[in-house]
Coordinates of C-alpha atoms and ligand atoms in Angstrom, one line a residue:
M1 CA 8.9 -33.7 39.3
S2 CA 6.4 -31.6 37.1
S3 CA 6.0 -27.8 38.5
P4 CA 2.4 -26.2 40.0
S5 CA 0.5 -24.5 36.5
R6 CA 0.2 -20.2 36.5
K7 CA -2.7 -18.6 36.4
L8 CA -1.9 -15.9 33.9
K9 CA -3.9 -13.0 32.4
F10 CA -4.5 -12.8 28.6
K11 CA -3.3 -8.9 27.6
A12 CA -6.4 -6.6 26.8
E13 CA -6.5 -6.6 23.6
T14 CA -5.8 -10.2 23.2
K15 CA -9.3 -10.3 25.7
K16 CA -10.7 -7.2 23.5
V17 CA -10.6 -10.1 19.6
L18 CA -11.7 -13.2 21.8
D19 CA -14.8 -11.3 22.4
I20 CA -15.0 -10.8 19.2
V21 CA -14.3 -14.1 17.6
I22 CA -17.0 -15.9 20.6
N23 CA -19.6 -13.1 20.4
S24 CA -19.8 -12.5 17.0
L25 CA -21.2 -15.2 14.7
Y26 CA -19.0 -15.7 13.1
S27 CA -20.3 -16.4 8.9
H28 CA -17.5 -19.0 8.0
P29 CA -15.6 -20.7 12.1
D30 CA -15.0 -23.7 9.5
I31 CA -11.2 -21.1 8.5
F32 CA -10.4 -22.2 11.7
L33 CA -9.2 -26.1 10.3
R34 CA -7.3 -23.8 8.1
E35 CA -5.4 -21.6 10.6
H36 CA -4.5 -24.0 12.9
I37 CA -2.7 -26.4 9.5
S38 CA -1.2 -22.5 8.4
N39 CA 0.4 -22.4 12.0
S40 CA 1.3 -26.2 11.4
S41 CA 3.4 -25.5 8.0
D42 CA 4.8 -21.9 8.8
A43 CA 6.6 -24.4 12.3
L44 CA 7.0 -26.9 10.0
D45 CA 9.0 -24.4 7.3
K46 CA 11.0 -22.8 10.6
L47 CA 12.1 -26.0 11.6
R48 CA 12.9 -27.2 8.1
F49 CA 15.7 -23.6 8.6
E50 CA 16.1 -24.9 11.2
M51 CA 18.3 -28.9 10.1
L52 CA 20.5 -26.5 6.8
T53 CA 22.4 -25.3 10.5
T54 CA 21.3 -27.8 12.9
P55 CA 21.9 -32.2 11.0
E56 CA 21.3 -32.9 14.2
L57 CA 18.5 -32.5 14.0
D58 CA 16.8 -34.3 10.8
A59 CA 17.1 -37.7 13.1
D60 CA 15.0 -38.8 10.1
R61 CA 11.5 -37.9 10.8
E62 CA 8.8 -37.7 8.5
L63 CA 7.7 -33.7 8.8
R64 CA 4.0 -33.9 9.0
I65 CA 0.8 -33.0 10.1
D66 CA -2.2 -35.0 11.4
I67 CA -5.1 -34.5 12.4
V68 CA -7.1 -36.3 14.7
P69 CA -10.7 -35.5 15.6
N70 CA -11.8 -38.6 18.3
E71 CA -16.1 -38.8 18.5
E72 CA -15.8 -40.4 21.8
E73 CA -14.2 -37.2 24.2
G74 CA -15.9 -34.9 21.6
T75 CA -12.6 -33.7 20.4
L76 CA -10.1 -32.3 17.6
T77 CA -6.5 -32.8 17.4
V78 CA -4.2 -30.6 15.3
R79 CA -0.8 -32.4 15.7
D80 CA 2.4 -31.3 14.8
N81 CA 6.2 -32.3 14.4
G82 CA 7.8 -28.6 13.8
I83 CA 10.1 -26.7 16.4
G84 CA 7.5 -26.9 18.6
M85 CA 7.6 -23.6 21.6
T86 CA 9.6 -23.0 24.8
E87 CA 6.8 -22.1 27.8
D88 CA 7.8 -18.7 26.6
E89 CA 6.8 -18.4 23.8
M90 CA 3.6 -20.0 24.5
A91 CA 2.7 -17.7 27.4
R92 CA 3.7 -14.6 24.5
E93 CA 1.9 -15.5 21.4
L94 CA -0.6 -18.0 22.5
G95 CA -1.5 -14.8 25.1
T96 CA -0.9 -11.6 23.1
I97 CA -1.7 -10.8 20.1
A98 CA 1.5 -9.6 19.5
R99 CA 1.1 -6.4 17.1
S100 CA 1.4 -3.1 18.5
G101 CA -1.1 -1.1 17.7
T102 CA -3.6 -3.3 16.9
R103 CA -4.9 -2.4 20.1
S104 CA -5.3 1.4 18.8
F105 CA -6.7 -0.1 15.1
L106 CA -9.4 -1.4 17.6
D107 CA -10.5 1.1 19.4
D108 CA -10.9 3.0 15.9
L109 CA -13.0 1.1 14.4
T110 CA -15.5 0.8 17.3
G111 CA -18.3 1.8 15.8
P112 CA -21.5 4.4 16.9
D113 CA -22.9 1.8 18.7
G114 CA -19.9 0.2 20.1
E115 CA -19.6 -3.1 18.2
K116 CA -16.8 -4.2 15.8
T117 CA -16.9 -5.5 12.5
P118 CA -15.8 -9.9 13.0
E119 CA -15.1 -9.0 9.6
F120 CA -11.8 -7.7 10.6
I121 CA -10.9 -10.2 12.6
G122 CA -8.6 -11.9 9.8
Q123 CA -7.1 -9.0 9.4
F124 CA -4.5 -8.3 12.8
G125 CA -3.4 -12.2 12.5
V126 CA -6.1 -13.8 15.5
G127 CA -5.6 -16.5 13.7
F128 CA -4.4 -19.0 17.0
Y129 CA -7.5 -17.6 18.3
S130 CA -10.4 -18.4 15.7
T131 CA -10.7 -21.4 17.6
F132 CA -13.0 -20.0 20.7
M133 CA -15.5 -19.6 17.4
V134 CA -15.9 -23.9 17.2
A135 CA -14.4 -24.7 21.3
D136 CA -14.9 -24.3 24.6
K137 CA -11.4 -25.4 25.5
V138 CA -8.5 -25.1 24.2
E139 CA -4.7 -27.5 24.9
V140 CA -2.1 -26.4 23.1
V141 CA 0.5 -29.6 24.0
S142 CA 3.9 -28.0 22.8
R143 CA 7.8 -28.6 23.2
K144 CA 10.6 -26.7 21.6
T145 CA 12.2 -28.9 19.2
G146 CA 16.2 -29.4 19.8
S147 CA 15.5 -27.4 22.9
G148 CA 16.7 -30.1 25.0
E149 CA 13.5 -29.3 27.9
S150 CA 10.3 -30.4 28.5
G151 CA 7.0 -29.6 27.5
Y152 CA 4.8 -27.3 28.2
R153 CA 0.8 -26.8 28.1
W154 CA -1.5 -24.0 27.5
T155 CA -5.2 -24.3 28.5
S156 CA -8.2 -21.3 28.0
T157 CA -11.6 -21.4 27.9
G158 CA -10.8 -18.0 25.5
H159 CA -12.4 -16.1 28.7
D160 CA -9.9 -13.9 30.8
T161 CA -7.2 -16.4 31.7
F162 CA -4.9 -19.4 30.7
T163 CA -2.4 -21.1 32.3
L164 CA 0.3 -22.8 31.9
M165 CA 2.2 -26.2 33.4
E166 CA 5.2 -27.9 32.7
E167 CA 4.7 -31.2 30.8
E168 CA 7.1 -34.4 30.5
D169 CA 7.4 -36.8 28.1
I170 CA 5.5 -35.5 25.1
P171 CA 7.1 -34.9 21.7
D172 CA 8.4 -32.3 19.9
G173 CA 6.1 -30.3 18.4
T174 CA 2.5 -28.9 18.7
S175 CA -1.0 -30.2 19.8
V176 CA -3.6 -28.1 19.6
K177 CA -6.9 -30.1 20.9
L178 CA -10.0 -28.4 20.6
H179 CA -13.1 -28.9 22.9
L180 CA -15.2 -28.7 20.9
K181 CA -18.9 -26.9 21.4
K182 CA -21.5 -28.9 21.7
D183 CA -22.6 -28.1 17.7
M184 CA -19.5 -28.4 16.2
D185 CA -19.7 -32.2 16.6
E186 CA -19.5 -31.9 11.8
Y187 CA -15.7 -31.4 12.6
L188 CA -15.5 -34.9 13.9
K189 CA -16.1 -36.4 10.7
S190 CA -12.8 -37.2 8.9
Y191 CA -15.2 -36.8 5.6
E192 CA -15.9 -33.4 5.8
L193 CA -12.4 -32.8 7.5
R194 CA -10.8 -34.5 4.9
E195 CA -13.4 -31.6 2.4
L196 CA -11.7 -28.6 4.7
V197 CA -8.5 -29.9 3.9
R198 CA -8.3 -30.3 0.6
K199 CA -11.0 -27.3 -0.2
Y200 CA -8.5 -24.9 2.4
S201 CA -5.7 -26.2 2.7
D202 CA -5.1 -28.5 -0.5
F203 CA -1.2 -26.1 -1.5
I204 CA 0.6 -26.7 1.7
S205 CA 3.3 -28.1 0.9
Y206 CA 3.6 -31.8 4.4
P207 CA 1.8 -34.3 4.7
V208 CA -2.3 -34.0 5.9
F209 CA -3.2 -37.3 7.8
I210 CA -6.2 -38.1 8.7
K211 CA -7.1 -39.6 11.7
S212 CA -10.6 -42.2 12.1
E213 CA -13.4 -40.2 14.1
D214 CA -13.0 -43.3 16.0
D215 CA -9.4 -43.0 16.8
T216 CA -8.5 -46.6 15.3
D217 CA -7.8 -45.8 11.9
W218 CA -5.4 -43.8 10.3
E219 CA -5.8 -42.9 6.2
K220 CA -3.4 -44.4 4.7
E221 CA -2.4 -41.5 2.0
P222 CA -2.9 -37.9 2.8
V223 CA -5.2 -35.8 2.0
N224 CA -3.4 -33.3 0.4
S225 CA -1.6 -33.5 -2.7
Q226 CA 1.6 -31.1 -1.7
K227 CA 3.0 -29.8 -4.8
P228 CA 3.1 -26.4 -4.4
I229 CA 0.9 -24.2 -5.2
W230 CA 3.9 -21.7 -7.5
T231 CA 5.0 -24.8 -9.6
R232 CA 2.2 -25.5 -11.0
H233 CA 0.9 -24.3 -13.8
E234 CA -1.9 -21.8 -14.8
D235 CA -4.2 -23.8 -16.0
D236 CA -4.7 -26.5 -14.0
V237 CA -5.4 -24.8 -10.3
S238 CA -9.1 -23.0 -9.5
D239 CA -8.9 -18.9 -8.6
E240 CA -10.1 -20.7 -5.7
E241 CA -7.0 -22.9 -5.2
Y242 CA -5.6 -18.8 -5.6
N243 CA -7.8 -17.4 -3.4
E244 CA -7.4 -19.9 -0.4
F245 CA -3.4 -19.7 -0.8
Y246 CA -3.6 -15.7 -1.1
R247 CA -5.1 -16.1 2.4
H248 CA -2.4 -18.2 4.3
L249 CA -0.3 -15.8 3.0
S250 CA -2.0 -12.8 4.0
F251 CA -3.8 -12.2 6.8
D252 CA -6.0 -10.3 4.4
P253 CA -9.9 -11.8 4.1
Q254 CA -11.5 -10.7 0.5
G255 CA -9.5 -12.4 -2.1
P256 CA -6.5 -10.6 -3.6
L257 CA -7.0 -8.4 -6.1
S258 CA -5.3 -9.8 -9.3
R259 CA -2.8 -12.4 -9.1
L260 CA 0.6 -13.0 -11.4
V261 CA 2.6 -16.4 -12.5
F262 CA 5.4 -16.2 -13.9
H263 CA 8.2 -19.3 -14.6
A264 CA 11.5 -18.1 -15.1
E265 CA 13.7 -20.9 -17.7
G266 CA 17.2 -19.8 -17.9
T267 CA 20.7 -18.5 -17.2
T268 CA 18.4 -18.1 -13.9
E269 CA 15.5 -20.0 -12.8
F270 CA 12.8 -19.0 -11.1
Y271 CA 9.1 -20.2 -10.4
S272 CA 6.9 -17.1 -9.0
L273 CA 3.4 -16.7 -7.1
L274 CA 2.7 -13.0 -7.1
F275 CA -0.5 -11.1 -5.8
I276 CA -2.1 -7.8 -6.0
P277 CA -4.2 -7.0 -2.1
A278 CA -7.8 -5.7 -2.9
A279 CA -7.2 -2.9 -0.5
R280 CA -5.0 -1.8 1.5
S281 CA -5.2 -3.9 4.7
M282 CA -4.9 -2.7 8.0
E283 CA -1.9 -4.1 8.8
M284 CA -0.1 -2.4 6.2
L285 CA -1.0 0.4 7.8
M286 CA 0.7 -1.4 11.6
P287 CA 3.7 0.8 11.9
D288 CA 5.3 -2.7 12.1
Y289 CA 4.2 -3.9 8.6
K290 CA 6.0 -7.1 8.1
T291 CA 6.8 -6.1 3.8
G292 CA 8.0 -9.2 1.4
V293 CA 7.4 -12.2 -0.2
R294 CA 8.2 -15.9 0.7
L295 CA 11.4 -17.3 -0.4
F296 CA 11.5 -20.4 -0.6
I297 CA 15.6 -22.1 -1.4
K298 CA 15.2 -25.4 -3.1
K299 CA 12.2 -26.0 -1.6
V300 CA 13.1 -24.1 2.4
M301 CA 11.6 -21.1 3.0
I302 CA 14.2 -19.2 3.8
E303 CA 12.7 -15.7 5.0
E304 CA 9.3 -15.1 4.7
E305 CA 9.2 -11.3 4.6
A306 CA 12.0 -10.9 1.1
D307 CA 11.9 -7.6 1.0
E308 CA 15.0 -7.5 -1.5
L309 CA 12.9 -9.4 -4.2
L310 CA 11.2 -5.8 -4.9
P311 CA 11.6 -2.7 -5.0
R312 CA 10.2 -1.3 -2.2
Y313 CA 7.6 1.1 -3.9
L314 CA 5.5 -3.0 -4.7
R315 CA 5.3 -3.4 -0.1
F316 CA 2.0 -4.7 -1.3
I317 CA 2.3 -7.2 -3.6
K318 CA 2.1 -10.6 -1.2
G319 CA 3.4 -13.6 -2.4
V320 CA 6.5 -16.5 -3.0
V321 CA 9.6 -17.8 -5.1
E322 CA 11.1 -20.1 -5.5
S323 CA 14.6 -20.7 -6.8
S324 CA 17.0 -23.1 -6.9
D325 CA 19.5 -20.8 -7.8
L326 CA 20.5 -19.3 -4.8
P327 CA 22.5 -21.2 -1.8
L328 CA 21.0 -22.6 1.1
N329 CA 23.3 -21.1 3.4
I330 CA 22.3 -17.2 1.7
S331 CA 21.4 -14.5 4.4
R332 CA 19.9 -11.4 4.5
E333 CA 22.8 -8.7 4.1
T334 CA 24.0 -11.4 1.8
L335 CA 21.2 -10.8 -0.5
Q336 CA 20.9 -8.4 -0.9
E337 CA 24.6 -7.8 -2.9
N338 CA 23.5 -11.6 -5.0
R339 CA 23.5 -11.0 -8.6
T340 CA 20.5 -13.7 -8.8
V341 CA 18.5 -12.4 -6.2
S342 CA 18.7 -8.5 -8.6
I343 CA 18.0 -10.5 -11.7
I344 CA 15.3 -11.6 -11.0
K345 CA 14.2 -8.6 -8.7
K346 CA 14.6 -6.9 -11.5
A347 CA 12.3 -9.8 -14.7
L348 CA 9.6 -9.6 -11.5
T349 CA 9.6 -5.8 -11.6
G350 CA 9.2 -5.7 -15.5
K351 CA 6.6 -8.4 -14.7
V352 CA 4.2 -6.8 -11.9
I353 CA 5.0 -3.0 -13.7
G354 CA 3.3 -5.4 -16.8
L355 CA 0.1 -6.8 -15.1
F356 CA -0.8 -3.3 -13.7
Q357 CA -0.5 -2.3 -17.5
D358 CA -2.5 -5.3 -19.0
M359 CA -5.2 -4.1 -16.0
L360 CA -5.5 -0.5 -17.2
E361 CA -5.7 -1.3 -21.0
N362 CA -8.3 -4.4 -20.3
D363 CA -10.7 -3.6 -16.6
I364 CA -10.5 0.2 -16.3
G365 CA -13.1 -0.7 -13.2
K366 CA -10.8 -3.3 -11.7
Y367 CA -7.8 -0.1 -12.7
N368 CA -10.0 1.8 -10.6
K369 CA -9.8 -0.2 -7.9
F370 CA -5.9 -0.5 -7.7
F371 CA -4.9 2.5 -8.0
T372 CA -7.9 4.3 -5.7
N373 CA -5.9 2.9 -3.3
F374 CA -2.3 1.7 -4.6
G375 CA -2.2 5.1 -6.8
D376 CA 0.3 6.9 -3.7
M377 CA 3.3 3.9 -3.9
I378 CA 3.0 4.1 -8.3
K379 CA 3.8 7.8 -7.5
E380 CA 6.2 6.5 -5.2
G381 CA 8.1 4.4 -7.5
I382 CA 7.7 7.2 -10.9
Y383 CA 10.4 9.6 -8.1
S384 CA 12.1 6.5 -6.9
D385 CA 12.5 3.6 -9.7
I386 CA 14.1 5.9 -12.7
Q387 CA 14.9 2.8 -15.3
H388 CA 10.7 2.3 -14.8
R389 CA 9.8 5.6 -14.5
E390 CA 8.8 5.8 -17.4
E391 CA 6.6 2.8 -17.7
L392 CA 4.9 3.8 -14.4
A393 CA 4.2 6.9 -15.7
D394 CA 2.3 5.2 -18.5
C395 CA 0.7 3.0 -15.0
L396 CA -1.5 6.5 -13.8
L397 CA -4.4 7.3 -13.7
V398 CA -4.6 11.6 -12.9
W399 CA -7.7 14.0 -12.5
T400 CA -7.9 16.7 -15.3
S401 CA -9.3 20.1 -16.3
R402 CA -12.2 17.7 -17.6
S403 CA -12.6 14.7 -16.5
G404 CA -15.0 14.5 -14.4
D405 CA -15.5 11.6 -11.0
E406 CA -13.0 9.4 -13.4
Q407 CA -9.8 9.3 -13.5
K408 CA -8.7 9.7 -17.1
S409 CA -5.3 7.0 -17.8
L410 CA -2.2 9.4 -18.2
K411 CA -1.3 7.8 -21.2
E412 CA -4.2 8.1 -22.7
L413 CA -4.9 11.0 -23.2
V414 CA -1.7 11.7 -24.5
E415 CA -2.1 9.6 -26.4
E416 CA -5.0 11.5 -28.2
L417 CA -4.1 15.2 -27.3
P418 CA -2.6 17.1 -30.9
E419 CA 0.8 15.7 -32.4
D420 CA 2.8 19.3 -32.3
T421 CA 1.4 19.7 -28.3
D422 CA 4.8 19.7 -26.8
R423 CA 3.5 20.9 -23.0
L424 CA 0.7 19.2 -20.4
Y425 CA 0.0 22.0 -18.1
Y426 CA -0.9 21.0 -14.4
I427 CA -1.3 22.5 -10.2
T428 CA -1.2 21.0 -8.2
G429 CA -3.2 21.6 -4.9
T430 CA -5.2 19.5 -1.6
D431 CA -8.9 19.7 -2.8
R432 CA -9.7 18.4 -6.1
K433 CA -13.0 20.3 -6.9
E434 CA -11.5 23.4 -5.8
L435 CA -8.5 22.3 -8.1
A436 CA -11.0 22.0 -10.8
S437 CA -12.0 25.8 -10.8
S438 CA -8.7 26.7 -9.8
P439 CA -8.5 30.5 -12.0
Y440 CA -4.9 29.4 -12.6
L441 CA -6.6 27.4 -15.2
E442 CA -7.6 30.1 -17.0
S443 CA -4.5 31.7 -17.4
V444 CA -4.0 28.8 -20.4
G445 CA -7.0 29.5 -21.7
K446 CA -9.4 27.2 -19.7
S447 CA -11.6 25.2 -23.5
D448 CA -8.9 25.2 -25.5
V449 CA -7.2 22.7 -23.0
E450 CA -7.1 20.2 -20.5
V451 CA -5.1 20.8 -17.3
L452 CA -4.2 17.9 -14.6
L453 CA -5.4 18.3 -11.6
F454 CA -2.8 17.0 -8.0
D455 CA -4.5 16.8 -5.0
S456 CA -2.4 14.6 -3.3
P457 CA 1.5 15.8 -1.3
V458 CA 2.8 12.8 -2.6
D459 CA 1.9 14.0 -6.4
E460 CA 5.0 16.4 -6.1
F461 CA 8.0 14.2 -5.5
M462 CA 6.7 13.2 -8.3
L463 CA 5.8 15.8 -11.2
Q464 CA 9.3 17.1 -9.7
S465 CA 11.2 13.5 -10.1
L466 CA 9.4 12.9 -13.3
G467 CA 9.8 16.7 -15.4
E468 CA 7.9 15.4 -18.7
Y469 CA 6.0 12.4 -20.1
R470 CA 6.1 11.2 -23.1
G471 CA 8.6 14.2 -24.6
K472 CA 6.0 16.2 -22.8
K473 CA 7.0 18.7 -20.8
L474 CA 4.7 19.1 -17.5
V475 CA 4.3 22.9 -15.9
S476 CA 3.1 23.9 -13.7
L477 CA 0.5 27.1 -14.1
L478 CA 1.8 28.3 -10.2
K479 CA 4.5 28.7 -10.9
E480 CA 6.8 31.1 -13.8
V481 CA 7.5 30.8 -17.2
D482 CA 10.8 29.6 -17.8
D483 CA 11.5 31.3 -20.7
D484 CA 12.9 27.9 -22.2
D485 CA 9.1 26.4 -22.4
L486 CA 8.6 29.7 -25.1
T487 CA 7.5 29.9 -28.8
D488 CA 9.5 32.0 -30.7
A489 CA 5.9 33.7 -31.4
E490 CA 5.7 34.1 -27.7
K491 CA 9.8 35.1 -27.0
A492 CA 8.4 38.2 -29.6
E493 CA 4.7 38.7 -28.1
K494 CA 7.0 39.0 -24.7
K495 CA 10.0 41.2 -26.1
N496 CA 7.4 43.9 -28.1
A497 CA 5.6 44.4 -24.9
E498 CA 8.2 44.8 -22.9
E499 CA 9.7 47.4 -25.2
T500 CA 6.5 49.0 -25.5
F501 CA 5.7 49.0 -22.2
A502 CA 9.2 49.4 -20.4
G503 CA 8.1 52.9 -18.7
L504 CA 4.5 51.1 -16.4
L505 CA 6.7 47.7 -15.8
E506 CA 9.3 50.2 -14.4
Y507 CA 6.6 51.8 -13.1
I508 CA 4.0 48.5 -11.2
K509 CA 7.4 47.5 -10.4
D510 CA 8.2 50.4 -7.0
S511 CA 5.4 50.8 -6.6
L512 CA 4.4 47.0 -5.9
G513 CA 8.3 47.1 -4.3
D514 CA 8.8 44.3 -2.3
R515 CA 5.5 42.5 -2.2
V516 CA 6.7 40.7 -5.5
E517 CA 10.2 39.4 -6.5
D518 CA 9.4 40.4 -10.0
V519 CA 6.6 41.7 -12.5
R520 CA 6.5 40.1 -15.8
F521 CA 4.7 40.4 -18.9
S522 CA 3.7 36.5 -19.9
P523 CA 2.3 35.3 -23.5
R524 CA 0.9 32.4 -21.5
L525 CA -2.1 33.5 -19.7
K526 CA -4.7 34.4 -22.2
E527 CA -8.4 34.9 -20.1
S528 CA -7.2 36.6 -17.3
P529 CA -5.1 40.0 -16.8
C530 CA -2.6 38.7 -14.0
I531 CA -1.5 36.1 -11.9
L532 CA 0.8 35.2 -8.7
V533 CA 3.0 32.5 -10.0
S534 CA 6.0 30.9 -7.6
D535 CA 9.9 30.8 -8.7
K536 CA 10.4 28.2 -10.9
N537 CA 12.8 27.3 -7.8
D538 CA 10.4 26.8 -5.1
P539 CA 9.5 24.0 -3.3
G540 CA 5.7 23.7 -3.8
D541 CA 3.0 23.4 -1.1
M542 CA 3.0 20.8 0.0
L543 CA 6.8 20.1 0.0
R544 CA 7.1 23.3 2.8
Q545 CA 4.3 22.1 4.4
M546 CA 5.5 19.3 5.2
M547 CA 9.2 20.3 5.3
R548 CA 7.5 22.8 8.3
S549 CA 5.9 20.0 9.8
M550 CA 9.3 18.5 10.3
N551 CA 10.3 21.8 12.1
Q552 CA 13.2 22.8 8.8
E553 CA 12.5 26.6 8.3
V554 CA 11.0 28.0 4.9
P555 CA 11.0 30.7 4.6
E556 CA 7.0 32.1 2.6
A557 CA 8.2 33.1 -0.8
K558 CA 7.8 35.8 -2.4
K559 CA 5.8 35.3 -6.0
I560 CA 6.4 37.3 -9.1
L561 CA 3.3 39.2 -10.6
E562 CA 2.5 37.9 -15.0
L563 CA 0.7 40.3 -16.8
N564 CA -0.9 39.1 -19.7
P565 CA 0.8 41.4 -22.7
V566 CA -2.0 41.8 -25.1
H567 CA -5.1 41.7 -21.9
P568 CA -7.0 45.8 -22.6
I569 CA -6.7 46.5 -18.9
I570 CA -2.6 47.0 -19.7
E571 CA -3.6 49.3 -22.3
T572 CA -5.5 51.4 -19.7
L573 CA -2.8 51.2 -17.4
Q574 CA -0.7 52.5 -20.4
D575 CA -2.9 54.8 -21.3
L576 CA -3.0 56.6 -17.5
Y577 CA 0.5 56.5 -17.2
E578 CA 1.0 58.6 -19.7
K579 CA -2.2 61.2 -19.8
D580 CA -0.9 61.3 -15.2
R581 CA 1.7 59.2 -13.3
S582 CA 1.9 60.9 -10.6
G583 CA -1.7 60.8 -9.8
D584 CA -3.6 58.5 -7.7
R585 CA -5.8 56.2 -9.9
L586 CA -2.3 54.9 -11.8
K587 CA -0.9 53.7 -8.4
D588 CA -4.5 52.1 -7.1
Y589 CA -5.0 51.0 -10.5
V590 CA -1.5 48.2 -9.4
Q591 CA -2.6 47.5 -6.6
I592 CA -6.4 46.5 -6.8
L593 CA -4.0 45.0 -10.5
F594 CA -2.0 42.9 -7.2
D595 CA -4.4 42.4 -4.7
L596 CA -7.0 40.3 -7.6
G597 CA -4.2 38.3 -8.9
T598 CA -3.8 36.7 -4.7
V599 CA -7.5 36.6 -5.1
M600 CA -7.3 34.4 -8.0
A601 CA -4.7 32.3 -6.1
G602 CA -6.8 31.5 -3.4
S603 CA -5.4 34.0 -1.0
R604 CA -7.1 37.6 0.9
P605 CA -5.7 40.3 -0.6
E606 CA -3.2 42.1 1.6
N607 CA -5.9 44.9 3.7
P608 CA -9.4 43.7 2.2
A609 CA -10.6 47.0 3.4
D610 CA -8.9 49.5 1.3
F611 CA -9.0 46.7 -1.8
G612 CA -12.7 46.7 -1.3
R613 CA -13.2 50.6 -1.4
R614 CA -10.3 50.7 -4.4
I615 CA -12.8 48.3 -6.0
T616 CA -15.9 50.6 -4.7
D617 CA -14.3 53.5 -6.3
L618 CA -13.8 51.8 -9.9
L619 CA -17.8 51.7 -8.9
K620 CA -18.7 55.1 -9.0
Ligands
ADP1 P1 0.0 -16.2 13.1 O1 0.4 -16.7 12.4 O2 -0.6 -14.9 12.4 O3 1.6 -15.1 13.4 P2 -1.8 -16.5 15.3 O4 -1.9 -16.8 16.3 O5 -2.8 -17.5 13.7 O6 -1.1 -15.7 14.9 O7 -0.3 -17.7 16.6 C1 0.6 -17.1 16.8 C2 1.3 -17.8 17.6 O8 1.4 -18.5 18.4 C3 2.7 -18.2 15.6 O9 3.2 -17.4 15.0 C4 3.2 -18.6 16.3 O10 4.2 -18.3 17.0 C5 2.8 -19.7 17.5 N1 2.3 -20.2 16.7 C6 1.5 -21.0 16.5 N2 1.2 -21.9 16.5 C7 2.2 -23.3 16.1 C8 2.2 -24.1 16.0 N3 1.4 -25.0 15.5 N4 3.7 -24.6 15.9 C9 4.8 -23.8 16.5 N5 4.6 -22.6 16.7 C10 2.9 -21.6 16.9

């Protein structure tokens, strides 16, 4: 009994992707084969996993992938006896691009001329649709293994619709038959196919067999070596092979930026092969981005996205970990509490940070690229991973008042500081160029001291948890000076000023009233007469903005006016205070001082017209 076929429409975004695939002159049509083999391999992984809990499935079957060219028909079939698909799954998985957010990303990618760049295709997980680069019709026949239900045939020419039809007497697993376009008959030659499998899919851990093109002979031996690439010695694997494997794991059409091959021996043994992507991929920006690496236990893939094996801030790392020390029946929940898992996690985190440090020391060009893409996640690590805080801080690149257009390594910068330097000054903001000319730099003497400039929203979080770096206290120039931070000489200078100018200080406080939280002398100021700073517990402007955006009430904090005790202006004010403290001039001068502080802090004076008038009077 066979039910009539159903005709279904592709979802709108799928249609869009199909159009791009079909119409773009994709420069590597070869990749369609590796996409299918990759899908088959995943389907076999899933079946092998199912077999753990459903032993009936394991009827001595040899898990394999077959490639069958048929010259007469002009078709190429890729077949596997993996998990297979139900009718629903076929309609869903092959009829839509499931990733939410794909649509909006496609819209974003549309250039001014309405064109979309084909290079992005690989980033949407449209692997299956690469089929239509080489075929003008595709038939997928599949039966869910062990379901006891009949199979289905999915057919499409890659245009608006596909059909689904029930099909009896078909084996478990999936076979994809491509009706090749006229100029694509090179994909019917078994030697050509053999080359492609060796080139792109050698590491696939299931045997891939190829039939001769006249559909008679099977090759006796599988084409691929099947040795898991992560268990092989790094010297025996070429860059190209590693890169292909990386593409199999990620949707990233570019090769990785760097890799880590690590085999741990001893009480806990495991293999790992990890990659740092070259850039943040589209995938990574999607709301449902899956983090984590593939976890294999005794050759079985237990989890595709095991995020228990690396800390969250390393979520951009792709790769595989295989351990034989973990029980096969481990579940997501028990993974988290497993001791071996935490040992692996600890070892891998250390190794990965070591890889960053290595790159920083030996290939700064590459490291710059890395940091531009993933620097924010290193910063996230600094505030979330107390254990590795210092090592992660060693990986920081920073802008400074002298860095120009290239970031500097914080570690190097600190190593070059004079021995007795015990503070690192910094300012935070949103625009690096603005920060580089900020008046706050003056307060420590721009020419003497290199000040760190932080312009990313995660920086404030990071700085607050870091506190100090390599024994040097991180001090914000936007905040009040903490008495504990002053040297003995500076403390004495401050005390002296407070005594000498006690009356003046009171006068200024009275005169500014509740416009300021306090007025103080600050020996830190070297060139400017005064500066407006925040209370040391102030969360900072960026955090304040963020809290506001989450609808939290955050009052605007009153500022503290710090005065430079040795600036000539203070002498002038003192002079006026002694001779004419009830006159208007002293009052005006104090107001000018306050407005000056406001302007230097990058804000408008309270009353610009008054400010203008006072300055004009002064000039007269
Ligand atoms: P991806 O592999 O990135 O998820 P694809 O477009 O390559 O995207 O495939 C879409 C989905 O179709 C797969 O996720 C899988 O669910 C299903 N699929 C494709 N090929 C097979 C196959 N050989 N066996 C079982 N399912 C498959």
